[in-house]
């Protein structure tokens, strides 16, 4: 990372806001529970993505990773990692290892947003999916990832739901057999009906049922709190009910899918609850910024410090 540019940017930002990048840590001197605020002391492994701190860190992905680590984040996720060049994957992996950033999810396969994929039992589509899983295993090993996102695709309107569920379970069983020897986990992400109408996997009980049917440590739930607030609400009870099958969380506030504190979800309570249950995994910051530029990026950091102040 270019430290001179980093310092220069933060001096300018400090003059504009009276805080600077480290200002949020020193502003009050104490966290919500009265303990001294120290940069980097988050209770959970919040994982930003590329572009979230572009104004403060610059365009270069490596500079952005270094900035995340400088701000105290200990994880990173990248839906598009599979599509990045081999050289960039290796550079990012080396930077994450050097800076203590744990790699979160990337998308494991081509998601079908409008047509049946794993739901209709088409063996050619199943083989395509399994081929993509094999490719993703190599990416995961290259970037030290443990998790990859899987979305079963669109419903098949010509098949009853039970048959579709059986088709999905069979595909996931075969994928799990590929993943298990490598200690890797695909996480199934239920998506809400409003943003993604017509998809097969929509809520946490359904994901729980499928994971139980697959019966593998390589097939678990990605509980995206933004999606599930829209789809089913009742967040903490539903998290508790599906807890043993949850391997990963993602967040975004509703409405708007921006950082915590911008919508209706009480993320302070939700994060506190997840932490109290002993969660050691990653919390992916899969949302946009509510404001543009450096001020908006500072607001994201502020929001996570506030929502983590338990």
PDB file of C-alpha atoms in Angstrom:
ATOM      1  CA  UNK A   1       0.000   0.000   0.000  1.00  0.00           C
ATOM      2  CA  UNK A   2       1.162   3.542  -0.798  1.00  0.00           C
ATOM      3  CA  UNK A   3       1.428   4.938   2.725  1.00  0.00           C
ATOM      4  CA  UNK A   4       2.069   8.510   1.576  1.00  0.00           C
ATOM      5  CA  UNK A   5      -1.201   8.557  -0.352  1.00  0.00           C
ATOM      6  CA  UNK A   6      -2.959   6.930   2.588  1.00  0.00           C
ATOM      7  CA  UNK A   7      -1.711   9.597   5.008  1.00  0.00           C
ATOM      8  CA  UNK A   8      -2.416  12.412   2.572  1.00  0.00           C
ATOM      9  CA  UNK A   9      -5.982  11.200   1.986  1.00  0.00           C
ATOM     10  CA  UNK A  10      -6.647  10.907   5.688  1.00  0.00           C
ATOM     11  CA  UNK A  11      -5.232  14.341   6.473  1.00  0.00           C
ATOM     12  CA  UNK A  12      -7.589  15.805   3.877  1.00  0.00           C
ATOM     13  CA  UNK A  13     -10.475  13.745   5.224  1.00  0.00           C
ATOM     14  CA  UNK A  14      -9.655  14.815   8.771  1.00  0.00           C
ATOM     15  CA  UNK A  15      -9.849  18.445   7.779  1.00  0.00           C
ATOM     16  CA  UNK A  16     -13.253  17.863   6.209  1.00  0.00           C
ATOM     17  CA  UNK A  17     -14.806  15.932   9.082  1.00  0.00           C
ATOM     18  CA  UNK A  18     -12.678  16.815  12.091  1.00  0.00           C
ATOM     19  CA  UNK A  19     -12.110  13.112  12.718  1.00  0.00           C
ATOM     20  CA  UNK A  20      -9.783  11.428  10.233  1.00  0.00           C
ATOM     21  CA  UNK A  21      -9.769   7.679   9.680  1.00  0.00           C
ATOM     22  CA  UNK A  22      -8.674   6.933  13.207  1.00  0.00           C
ATOM     23  CA  UNK A  23     -11.008   9.535  14.638  1.00  0.00           C
ATOM     24  CA  UNK A  24     -13.859   7.125  15.209  1.00  0.00           C
ATOM     25  CA  UNK A  25     -11.649   5.125  17.540  1.00  0.00           C
ATOM     26  CA  UNK A  26     -10.418   8.147  19.494  1.00  0.00           C
ATOM     27  CA  UNK A  27     -13.531  10.301  19.410  1.00  0.00           C
ATOM     28  CA  UNK A  28     -15.107   8.941  22.579  1.00  0.00           C
ATOM     29  CA  UNK A  29     -12.141   7.012  23.938  1.00  0.00           C
ATOM     30  CA  UNK A  30     -14.493   4.241  25.094  1.00  0.00           C
ATOM     31  CA  UNK A  31     -16.770   1.637  23.603  1.00  0.00           C
ATOM     32  CA  UNK A  32     -20.406   1.172  24.546  1.00  0.00           C
ATOM     33  CA  UNK A  33     -19.464  -0.985  27.529  1.00  0.00           C
ATOM     34  CA  UNK A  34     -16.936   1.545  28.875  1.00  0.00           C
ATOM     35  CA  UNK A  35     -13.814  -0.254  27.685  1.00  0.00           C
ATOM     36  CA  UNK A  36     -11.085   1.685  25.827  1.00  0.00           C
ATOM     37  CA  UNK A  37     -11.621   1.729  22.062  1.00  0.00           C
ATOM     38  CA  UNK A  38      -8.673   0.151  20.262  1.00  0.00           C
ATOM     39  CA  UNK A  39      -8.502  -0.047  16.442  1.00  0.00           C
ATOM     40  CA  UNK A  40      -9.039  -3.605  15.284  1.00  0.00           C
ATOM     41  CA  UNK A  41     -10.997  -4.872  18.260  1.00  0.00           C
ATOM     42  CA  UNK A  42     -14.209  -6.085  16.656  1.00  0.00           C
ATOM     43  CA  UNK A  43     -16.102  -8.883  18.374  1.00  0.00           C
ATOM     44  CA  UNK A  44     -16.955 -10.552  15.048  1.00  0.00           C
ATOM     45  CA  UNK A  45     -15.099 -11.132  11.781  1.00  0.00           C
ATOM     46  CA  UNK A  46     -16.773  -8.518   9.583  1.00  0.00           C
ATOM     47  CA  UNK A  47     -15.734  -8.936   5.941  1.00  0.00           C
ATOM     48  CA  UNK A  48     -15.807  -5.986   3.503  1.00  0.00           C
ATOM     49  CA  UNK A  49     -15.588  -6.435  -0.255  1.00  0.00           C
ATOM     50  CA  UNK A  50     -13.646  -4.701  -2.998  1.00  0.00           C
ATOM     51  CA  UNK A  51     -14.983  -1.246  -3.828  1.00  0.00           C
ATOM     52  CA  UNK A  52     -16.399  -0.602  -0.367  1.00  0.00           C
ATOM     53  CA  UNK A  53     -13.420   1.627   0.582  1.00  0.00           C
ATOM     54  CA  UNK A  54     -12.305   2.669  -2.878  1.00  0.00           C
ATOM     55  CA  UNK A  55     -12.359   6.415  -2.203  1.00  0.00           C
ATOM     56  CA  UNK A  56     -10.157   6.107   0.867  1.00  0.00           C
ATOM     57  CA  UNK A  57      -7.878   3.304  -0.337  1.00  0.00           C
ATOM     58  CA  UNK A  58      -7.704   3.791  -4.113  1.00  0.00           C
ATOM     59  CA  UNK A  59      -8.518   1.557  -7.061  1.00  0.00           C
ATOM     60  CA  UNK A  60      -5.882  -1.107  -6.522  1.00  0.00           C
ATOM     61  CA  UNK A  61      -7.317  -4.289  -4.917  1.00  0.00           C
ATOM     62  CA  UNK A  62      -4.145  -4.842  -2.896  1.00  0.00           C
ATOM     63  CA  UNK A  63      -4.302  -1.312  -1.468  1.00  0.00           C
ATOM     64  CA  UNK A  64      -7.940  -1.910  -0.586  1.00  0.00           C
ATOM     65  CA  UNK A  65      -7.088  -5.124   1.266  1.00  0.00           C
ATOM     66  CA  UNK A  66      -4.351  -3.332   3.207  1.00  0.00           C
ATOM     67  CA  UNK A  67      -6.766  -0.544   4.098  1.00  0.00           C
ATOM     68  CA  UNK A  68      -9.308  -3.051   5.423  1.00  0.00           C
ATOM     69  CA  UNK A  69      -6.644  -4.566   7.652  1.00  0.00           C
ATOM     70  CA  UNK A  70      -5.515  -1.095   8.781  1.00  0.00           C
ATOM     71  CA  UNK A  71      -9.107  -0.367   9.847  1.00  0.00           C
ATOM     72  CA  UNK A  72      -9.221  -3.482  12.009  1.00  0.00           C
ATOM     73  CA  UNK A  73     -11.186  -5.832   9.762  1.00  0.00           C
ATOM     74  CA  UNK A  74      -9.976  -9.426   9.973  1.00  0.00           C
ATOM     75  CA  UNK A  75     -11.861 -10.960   7.036  1.00  0.00           C
ATOM     76  CA  UNK A  76     -12.696 -10.262   3.402  1.00  0.00           C
ATOM     77  CA  UNK A  77     -15.171 -11.709   0.926  1.00  0.00           C
ATOM     78  CA  UNK A  78     -15.302 -11.529  -2.842  1.00  0.00           C
ATOM     79  CA  UNK A  79     -18.233 -12.925  -4.835  1.00  0.00           C
ATOM     80  CA  UNK A  80     -16.259 -12.439  -8.042  1.00  0.00           C
ATOM     81  CA  UNK A  81     -12.984 -14.035  -6.944  1.00  0.00           C
ATOM     82  CA  UNK A  82     -13.407 -16.954  -9.334  1.00  0.00           C
ATOM     83  CA  UNK A  83     -13.442 -14.591 -12.308  1.00  0.00           C
ATOM     84  CA  UNK A  84     -10.265 -12.714 -11.352  1.00  0.00           C
ATOM     85  CA  UNK A  85      -6.976 -13.419 -13.075  1.00  0.00           C
ATOM     86  CA  UNK A  86      -4.755 -16.138 -11.679  1.00  0.00           C
ATOM     87  CA  UNK A  87      -2.051 -13.592 -10.923  1.00  0.00           C
ATOM     88  CA  UNK A  88      -4.434 -11.312  -9.020  1.00  0.00           C
ATOM     89  CA  UNK A  89      -5.837 -14.247  -7.041  1.00  0.00           C
ATOM     90  CA  UNK A  90      -2.329 -15.131  -5.938  1.00  0.00           C
ATOM     91  CA  UNK A  91      -1.480 -11.506  -5.047  1.00  0.00           C
ATOM     92  CA  UNK A  92      -4.674 -11.140  -3.042  1.00  0.00           C
ATOM     93  CA  UNK A  93      -4.073 -14.428  -1.234  1.00  0.00           C
ATOM     94  CA  UNK A  94      -0.537 -13.387  -0.301  1.00  0.00           C
ATOM     95  CA  UNK A  95      -1.745 -10.008   0.966  1.00  0.00           C
ATOM     96  CA  UNK A  96      -4.533 -11.557   3.014  1.00  0.00           C
ATOM     97  CA  UNK A  97      -2.132 -14.012   4.592  1.00  0.00           C
ATOM     98  CA  UNK A  98       0.370 -11.263   5.379  1.00  0.00           C
ATOM     99  CA  UNK A  99      -2.257  -8.950   6.885  1.00  0.00           C
ATOM    100  CA  UNK A 100      -4.258 -11.564   8.782  1.00  0.00           C
ATOM    101  CA  UNK A 101      -7.391 -11.332   6.631  1.00  0.00           C
ATOM    102  CA  UNK A 102      -9.442 -14.524   6.497  1.00  0.00           C
ATOM    103  CA  UNK A 103     -10.991 -15.245   3.102  1.00  0.00           C
ATOM    104  CA  UNK A 104     -14.771 -15.482   3.092  1.00  0.00           C
ATOM    105  CA  UNK A 105     -17.148 -16.677   0.398  1.00  0.00           C
ATOM    106  CA  UNK A 106     -16.933 -16.457  -3.352  1.00  0.00           C
ATOM    107  CA  UNK A 107     -19.639 -17.608  -5.774  1.00  0.00           C
ATOM    108  CA  UNK A 108     -18.947 -21.197  -6.772  1.00  0.00           C
ATOM    109  CA  UNK A 109     -21.009 -21.564  -9.947  1.00  0.00           C
ATOM    110  CA  UNK A 110     -23.054 -19.802 -12.585  1.00  0.00           C
ATOM    111  CA  UNK A 111     -26.387 -18.959 -10.957  1.00  0.00           C
ATOM    112  CA  UNK A 112     -29.535 -19.337 -13.033  1.00  0.00           C
ATOM    113  CA  UNK A 113     -31.783 -16.380 -12.153  1.00  0.00           C
ATOM    114  CA  UNK A 114     -34.592 -17.124 -14.595  1.00  0.00           C
ATOM    115  CA  UNK A 115     -34.465 -20.831 -15.528  1.00  0.00           C
ATOM    116  CA  UNK A 116     -34.395 -24.099 -13.576  1.00  0.00           C
ATOM    117  CA  UNK A 117     -30.901 -25.258 -12.726  1.00  0.00           C
ATOM    118  CA  UNK A 118     -30.556 -27.860  -9.993  1.00  0.00           C
ATOM    119  CA  UNK A 119     -34.316 -28.100  -9.486  1.00  0.00           C
ATOM    120  CA  UNK A 120     -35.434 -30.051 -12.557  1.00  0.00           C
ATOM    121  CA  UNK A 121     -33.070 -33.022 -12.386  1.00  0.00           C
ATOM    122  CA  UNK A 122     -31.484 -32.351 -15.781  1.00  0.00           C
ATOM    123  CA  UNK A 123     -28.296 -34.433 -15.666  1.00  0.00           C
ATOM    124  CA  UNK A 124     -26.437 -32.145 -18.088  1.00  0.00           C
ATOM    125  CA  UNK A 125     -27.094 -29.146 -15.823  1.00  0.00           C
ATOM    126  CA  UNK A 126     -26.030 -31.205 -12.804  1.00  0.00           C
ATOM    127  CA  UNK A 127     -22.759 -32.141 -14.503  1.00  0.00           C
ATOM    128  CA  UNK A 128     -22.142 -28.506 -15.405  1.00  0.00           C
ATOM    129  CA  UNK A 129     -22.667 -27.559 -11.758  1.00  0.00           C
ATOM    130  CA  UNK A 130     -20.314 -30.301 -10.535  1.00  0.00           C
ATOM    131  CA  UNK A 131     -17.673 -29.210 -13.060  1.00  0.00           C
ATOM    132  CA  UNK A 132     -17.917 -25.671 -11.662  1.00  0.00           C
ATOM    133  CA  UNK A 133     -17.573 -27.026  -8.125  1.00  0.00           C
ATOM    134  CA  UNK A 134     -14.364 -28.823  -9.149  1.00  0.00           C
ATOM    135  CA  UNK A 135     -13.039 -25.558 -10.595  1.00  0.00           C
ATOM    136  CA  UNK A 136     -14.009 -23.717  -7.420  1.00  0.00           C
ATOM    137  CA  UNK A 137     -12.096 -26.188  -5.282  1.00  0.00           C
ATOM    138  CA  UNK A 138      -8.918 -25.093  -7.061  1.00  0.00           C
ATOM    139  CA  UNK A 139      -9.775 -21.416  -6.539  1.00  0.00           C
ATOM    140  CA  UNK A 140     -10.488 -22.057  -2.855  1.00  0.00           C
ATOM    141  CA  UNK A 141      -7.128 -23.744  -2.380  1.00  0.00           C
ATOM    142  CA  UNK A 142      -5.375 -20.897  -4.191  1.00  0.00           C
ATOM    143  CA  UNK A 143      -6.899 -18.119  -2.051  1.00  0.00           C
ATOM    144  CA  UNK A 144      -7.200 -20.064   1.230  1.00  0.00           C
ATOM    145  CA  UNK A 145     -11.004 -19.999   1.202  1.00  0.00           C
ATOM    146  CA  UNK A 146     -13.126 -22.348   3.279  1.00  0.00           C
ATOM    147  CA  UNK A 147     -16.585 -21.424   1.977  1.00  0.00           C
ATOM    148  CA  UNK A 148     -18.244 -20.936  -1.392  1.00  0.00           C
ATOM    149  CA  UNK A 149     -21.775 -19.729  -2.170  1.00  0.00           C
ATOM    150  CA  UNK A 150     -24.306 -21.940  -3.951  1.00  0.00           C
ATOM    151  CA  UNK A 151     -27.790 -20.910  -5.137  1.00  0.00           C
ATOM    152  CA  UNK A 152     -29.911 -23.796  -6.564  1.00  0.00           C
ATOM    153  CA  UNK A 153     -31.584 -21.548  -9.134  1.00  0.00           C
ATOM    154  CA  UNK A 154     -35.119 -20.908 -10.350  1.00  0.00           C
ATOM    155  CA  UNK A 155     -38.174 -23.009  -9.630  1.00  0.00           C
ATOM    156  CA  UNK A 156     -39.424 -25.461 -12.238  1.00  0.00           C
ATOM    157  CA  UNK A 157     -43.096 -24.642 -12.626  1.00  0.00           C
ATOM    158  CA  UNK A 158     -43.769 -28.049 -14.167  1.00  0.00           C
ATOM    159  CA  UNK A 159     -42.609 -30.009 -11.114  1.00  0.00           C
ATOM    160  CA  UNK A 160     -44.075 -30.277  -7.632  1.00  0.00           C
ATOM    161  CA  UNK A 161     -41.843 -28.836  -4.952  1.00  0.00           C
ATOM    162  CA  UNK A 162     -41.048 -32.207  -3.387  1.00  0.00           C
ATOM    163  CA  UNK A 163     -39.514 -33.497  -6.625  1.00  0.00           C
ATOM    164  CA  UNK A 164     -37.503 -30.312  -7.008  1.00  0.00           C
ATOM    165  CA  UNK A 165     -36.224 -30.644  -3.460  1.00  0.00           C
ATOM    166  CA  UNK A 166     -35.139 -34.221  -4.157  1.00  0.00           C
ATOM    167  CA  UNK A 167     -33.289 -33.081  -7.298  1.00  0.00           C
ATOM    168  CA  UNK A 168     -31.504 -30.306  -5.422  1.00  0.00           C
ATOM    169  CA  UNK A 169     -30.548 -32.640  -2.565  1.00  0.00           C
ATOM    170  CA  UNK A 170     -29.066 -35.186  -4.975  1.00  0.00           C
ATOM    171  CA  UNK A 171     -26.945 -32.538  -6.730  1.00  0.00           C
ATOM    172  CA  UNK A 172     -25.711 -31.201  -3.402  1.00  0.00           C
ATOM    173  CA  UNK A 173     -24.864 -34.690  -2.152  1.00  0.00           C
ATOM    174  CA  UNK A 174     -22.670 -35.215  -5.202  1.00  0.00           C
ATOM    175  CA  UNK A 175     -21.058 -31.794  -4.747  1.00  0.00           C
ATOM    176  CA  UNK A 176     -20.431 -32.526  -1.058  1.00  0.00           C
ATOM    177  CA  UNK A 177     -18.574 -35.698  -2.008  1.00  0.00           C
ATOM    178  CA  UNK A 178     -16.204 -33.520  -4.057  1.00  0.00           C
ATOM    179  CA  UNK A 179     -15.762 -30.919  -1.296  1.00  0.00           C
ATOM    180  CA  UNK A 180     -15.407 -33.107   1.783  1.00  0.00           C
ATOM    181  CA  UNK A 181     -11.873 -34.427   1.075  1.00  0.00           C
ATOM    182  CA  UNK A 182     -10.655 -30.813   0.909  1.00  0.00           C
ATOM    183  CA  UNK A 183     -12.422 -29.627   4.062  1.00  0.00           C
ATOM    184  CA  UNK A 184     -14.440 -27.095   2.038  1.00  0.00           C
ATOM    185  CA  UNK A 185     -18.049 -26.030   2.577  1.00  0.00           C
ATOM    186  CA  UNK A 186     -20.650 -24.778   0.126  1.00  0.00           C
ATOM    187  CA  UNK A 187     -23.124 -22.481   1.825  1.00  0.00           C
ATOM    188  CA  UNK A 188     -26.671 -22.340   0.468  1.00  0.00           C
ATOM    189  CA  UNK A 189     -28.065 -18.825   0.322  1.00  0.00           C
ATOM    190  CA  UNK A 190     -31.843 -18.334   0.543  1.00  0.00           C
ATOM    191  CA  UNK A 191     -32.782 -15.145  -1.335  1.00  0.00           C
ATOM    192  CA  UNK A 192     -35.841 -12.957  -0.823  1.00  0.00           C
ATOM    193  CA  UNK A 193     -38.881 -12.949  -3.106  1.00  0.00           C
ATOM    194  CA  UNK A 194     -38.801  -9.195  -3.726  1.00  0.00           C
ATOM    195  CA  UNK A 195     -35.279  -8.819  -5.117  1.00  0.00           C
ATOM    196  CA  UNK A 196     -35.090 -12.275  -6.702  1.00  0.00           C
ATOM    197  CA  UNK A 197     -38.597 -13.448  -7.635  1.00  0.00           C
ATOM    198  CA  UNK A 198     -39.027 -17.044  -8.663  1.00  0.00           C
ATOM    199  CA  UNK A 199     -35.997 -18.605  -7.029  1.00  0.00           C
ATOM    200  CA  UNK A 200     -36.320 -22.015  -5.441  1.00  0.00           C
ATOM    201  CA  UNK A 201     -34.485 -21.408  -2.159  1.00  0.00           C
ATOM    202  CA  UNK A 202     -36.074 -18.571  -0.202  1.00  0.00           C
ATOM    203  CA  UNK A 203     -36.116 -19.106   3.573  1.00  0.00           C
ATOM    204  CA  UNK A 204     -34.150 -20.572   6.433  1.00  0.00           C
ATOM    205  CA  UNK A 205     -36.411 -23.562   7.324  1.00  0.00           C
ATOM    206  CA  UNK A 206     -36.201 -24.720   3.709  1.00  0.00           C
ATOM    207  CA  UNK A 207     -32.398 -24.393   3.707  1.00  0.00           C
ATOM    208  CA  UNK A 208     -32.265 -26.229   7.041  1.00  0.00           C
ATOM    209  CA  UNK A 209     -34.377 -29.080   5.658  1.00  0.00           C
ATOM    210  CA  UNK A 210     -32.119 -29.426   2.599  1.00  0.00           C
ATOM    211  CA  UNK A 211     -28.906 -29.387   4.634  1.00  0.00           C
ATOM    212  CA  UNK A 212     -30.292 -32.054   6.957  1.00  0.00           C
ATOM    213  CA  UNK A 213     -31.240 -34.184   3.955  1.00  0.00           C
ATOM    214  CA  UNK A 214     -27.775 -33.812   2.390  1.00  0.00           C
ATOM    215  CA  UNK A 215     -26.191 -34.650   5.747  1.00  0.00           C
ATOM    216  CA  UNK A 216     -22.685 -33.396   5.041  1.00  0.00           C
ATOM    217  CA  UNK A 217     -20.340 -30.937   6.794  1.00  0.00           C
ATOM    218  CA  UNK A 218     -19.701 -29.568   3.302  1.00  0.00           C
ATOM    219  CA  UNK A 219     -23.300 -28.353   2.843  1.00  0.00           C
ATOM    220  CA  UNK A 220     -24.482 -25.630   5.219  1.00  0.00           C
ATOM    221  CA  UNK A 221     -26.506 -22.398   5.294  1.00  0.00           C
ATOM    222  CA  UNK A 222     -25.451 -18.887   4.406  1.00  0.00           C
ATOM    223  CA  UNK A 223     -27.896 -16.851   6.511  1.00  0.00           C
ATOM    224  CA  UNK A 224     -28.126 -13.439   4.855  1.00  0.00           C
ATOM    225  CA  UNK A 225     -29.869 -11.261   7.430  1.00  0.00           C
ATOM    226  CA  UNK A 226     -30.966  -8.708   4.818  1.00  0.00           C
ATOM    227  CA  UNK A 227     -32.726 -11.352   2.714  1.00  0.00           C
ATOM    228  CA  UNK A 228     -34.307 -13.062   5.679  1.00  0.00           C
ATOM    229  CA  UNK A 229     -35.615  -9.820   7.183  1.00  0.00           C
ATOM    230  CA  UNK A 230     -37.604  -9.356   3.960  1.00  0.00           C
ATOM    231  CA  UNK A 231     -38.513 -13.001   3.470  1.00  0.00           C
ATOM    232  CA  UNK A 232     -39.466 -14.106   6.965  1.00  0.00           C
ATOM    233  CA  UNK A 233     -38.452 -11.630   9.681  1.00  0.00           C
ATOM    234  CA  UNK A 234     -38.326 -13.013  13.240  1.00  0.00           C
ATOM    235  CA  UNK A 235     -34.568 -12.955  12.841  1.00  0.00           C
ATOM    236  CA  UNK A 236     -33.125 -14.079  16.164  1.00  0.00           C
ATOM    237  CA  UNK A 237     -35.599 -16.983  16.668  1.00  0.00           C
ATOM    238  CA  UNK A 238     -34.997 -18.169  13.098  1.00  0.00           C
ATOM    239  CA  UNK A 239     -31.232 -17.938  13.581  1.00  0.00           C
ATOM    240  CA  UNK A 240     -31.588 -20.028  16.726  1.00  0.00           C
ATOM    241  CA  UNK A 241     -33.826 -22.600  15.029  1.00  0.00           C
ATOM    242  CA  UNK A 242     -31.398 -23.192  12.152  1.00  0.00           C
ATOM    243  CA  UNK A 243     -28.211 -22.551  14.139  1.00  0.00           C
ATOM    244  CA  UNK A 244     -26.599 -25.971  13.817  1.00  0.00           C
ATOM    245  CA  UNK A 245     -26.694 -25.730  10.013  1.00  0.00           C
ATOM    246  CA  UNK A 246     -25.510 -22.095   9.699  1.00  0.00           C
ATOM    247  CA  UNK A 247     -21.880 -21.727   8.651  1.00  0.00           C
ATOM    248  CA  UNK A 248     -21.807 -18.133   7.423  1.00  0.00           C
ATOM    249  CA  UNK A 249     -23.655 -14.826   7.807  1.00  0.00           C
ATOM    250  CA  UNK A 250     -24.060 -11.866   5.480  1.00  0.00           C
ATOM    251  CA  UNK A 251     -25.650  -8.547   6.357  1.00  0.00           C
ATOM    252  CA  UNK A 252     -27.268  -5.441   4.961  1.00  0.00           C
ATOM    253  CA  UNK A 253     -29.937  -3.216   6.441  1.00  0.00           C
ATOM    254  CA  UNK A 254     -33.504  -3.002   5.171  1.00  0.00           C
ATOM    255  CA  UNK A 255     -34.793  -1.079   3.306  1.00  0.00           C
ATOM    256  CA  UNK A 256     -31.974  -0.116   0.985  1.00  0.00           C
ATOM    257  CA  UNK A 257     -29.402  -2.880   1.558  1.00  0.00           C
ATOM    258  CA  UNK A 258     -26.868  -0.462   3.009  1.00  0.00           C
ATOM    259  CA  UNK A 259     -24.701  -0.606   6.122  1.00  0.00           C
ATOM    260  CA  UNK A 260     -26.136  -1.355   9.585  1.00  0.00           C
ATOM    261  CA  UNK A 261     -27.854   1.592  11.354  1.00  0.00           C
ATOM    262  CA  UNK A 262     -29.413   2.861   8.093  1.00  0.00           C
ATOM    263  CA  UNK A 263     -32.608   0.793   8.277  1.00  0.00           C
ATOM    264  CA  UNK A 264     -34.955  -1.123  10.539  1.00  0.00           C
ATOM    265  CA  UNK A 265     -32.760  -4.003  11.727  1.00  0.00           C
ATOM    266  CA  UNK A 266     -31.321  -3.711  15.227  1.00  0.00           C
ATOM    267  CA  UNK A 267     -27.881  -5.009  14.290  1.00  0.00           C
ATOM    268  CA  UNK A 268     -26.453  -4.201  17.717  1.00  0.00           C
ATOM    269  CA  UNK A 269     -28.782  -6.820  19.216  1.00  0.00           C
ATOM    270  CA  UNK A 270     -28.369  -9.286  16.350  1.00  0.00           C
ATOM    271  CA  UNK A 271     -24.563  -9.153  16.427  1.00  0.00           C
ATOM    272  CA  UNK A 272     -24.569  -9.393  20.216  1.00  0.00           C
ATOM    273  CA  UNK A 273     -26.779 -12.486  20.015  1.00  0.00           C
ATOM    274  CA  UNK A 274     -24.628 -14.188  17.367  1.00  0.00           C
ATOM    275  CA  UNK A 275     -21.499 -13.449  19.385  1.00  0.00           C
ATOM    276  CA  UNK A 276     -23.114 -14.748  22.597  1.00  0.00           C
ATOM    277  CA  UNK A 277     -23.732 -18.097  20.893  1.00  0.00           C
ATOM    278  CA  UNK A 278     -20.013 -18.482  20.270  1.00  0.00           C
ATOM    279  CA  UNK A 279     -20.011 -17.810  16.532  1.00  0.00           C
ATOM    280  CA  UNK A 280     -16.433 -17.906  15.198  1.00  0.00           C
ATOM    281  CA  UNK A 281     -17.185 -17.548  11.488  1.00  0.00           C
ATOM    282  CA  UNK A 282     -17.332 -14.613   9.093  1.00  0.00           C
ATOM    283  CA  UNK A 283     -19.994 -11.917   8.779  1.00  0.00           C
ATOM    284  CA  UNK A 284     -19.938 -10.750   5.176  1.00  0.00           C
ATOM    285  CA  UNK A 285     -20.672  -7.062   4.546  1.00  0.00           C
ATOM    286  CA  UNK A 286     -22.696  -7.700   1.385  1.00  0.00           C
ATOM    287  CA  UNK A 287     -24.277  -4.293   1.018  1.00  0.00           C
ATOM    288  CA  UNK A 288     -23.718  -0.889  -0.529  1.00  0.00           C
ATOM    289  CA  UNK A 289     -22.701   2.353   1.136  1.00  0.00           C
ATOM    290  CA  UNK A 290     -25.496   4.764   2.048  1.00  0.00           C
ATOM    291  CA  UNK A 291     -23.331   7.774   1.153  1.00  0.00           C
ATOM    292  CA  UNK A 292     -20.798   8.300  -1.609  1.00  0.00           C
ATOM    293  CA  UNK A 293     -17.090   9.089  -1.364  1.00  0.00           C
ATOM    294  CA  UNK A 294     -14.839   9.225   1.665  1.00  0.00           C
ATOM    295  CA  UNK A 295     -17.595  10.400   3.997  1.00  0.00           C
ATOM    296  CA  UNK A 296     -19.734   7.426   3.004  1.00  0.00           C
ATOM    297  CA  UNK A 297     -16.878   5.011   3.553  1.00  0.00           C
ATOM    298  CA  UNK A 298     -16.148   6.515   6.956  1.00  0.00           C
ATOM    299  CA  UNK A 299     -19.851   6.111   7.758  1.00  0.00           C
ATOM    300  CA  UNK A 300     -19.576   2.366   7.060  1.00  0.00           C
ATOM    301  CA  UNK A 301     -16.687   2.026   9.521  1.00  0.00           C
ATOM    302  CA  UNK A 302     -18.630   4.094  12.079  1.00  0.00           C
ATOM    303  CA  UNK A 303     -21.688   1.880  11.619  1.00  0.00           C
ATOM    304  CA  UNK A 304     -19.775  -1.322  12.357  1.00  0.00           C
ATOM    305  CA  UNK A 305     -18.087   0.158  15.396  1.00  0.00           C
ATOM    306  CA  UNK A 306     -21.500   1.281  16.688  1.00  0.00           C
ATOM    307  CA  UNK A 307     -23.183  -2.046  15.937  1.00  0.00           C
ATOM    308  CA  UNK A 308     -20.311  -3.957  17.541  1.00  0.00           C
ATOM    309  CA  UNK A 309     -20.227  -1.884  20.746  1.00  0.00           C
ATOM    310  CA  UNK A 310     -21.679  -4.531  23.076  1.00  0.00           C
TER     311      UNK A 310
END
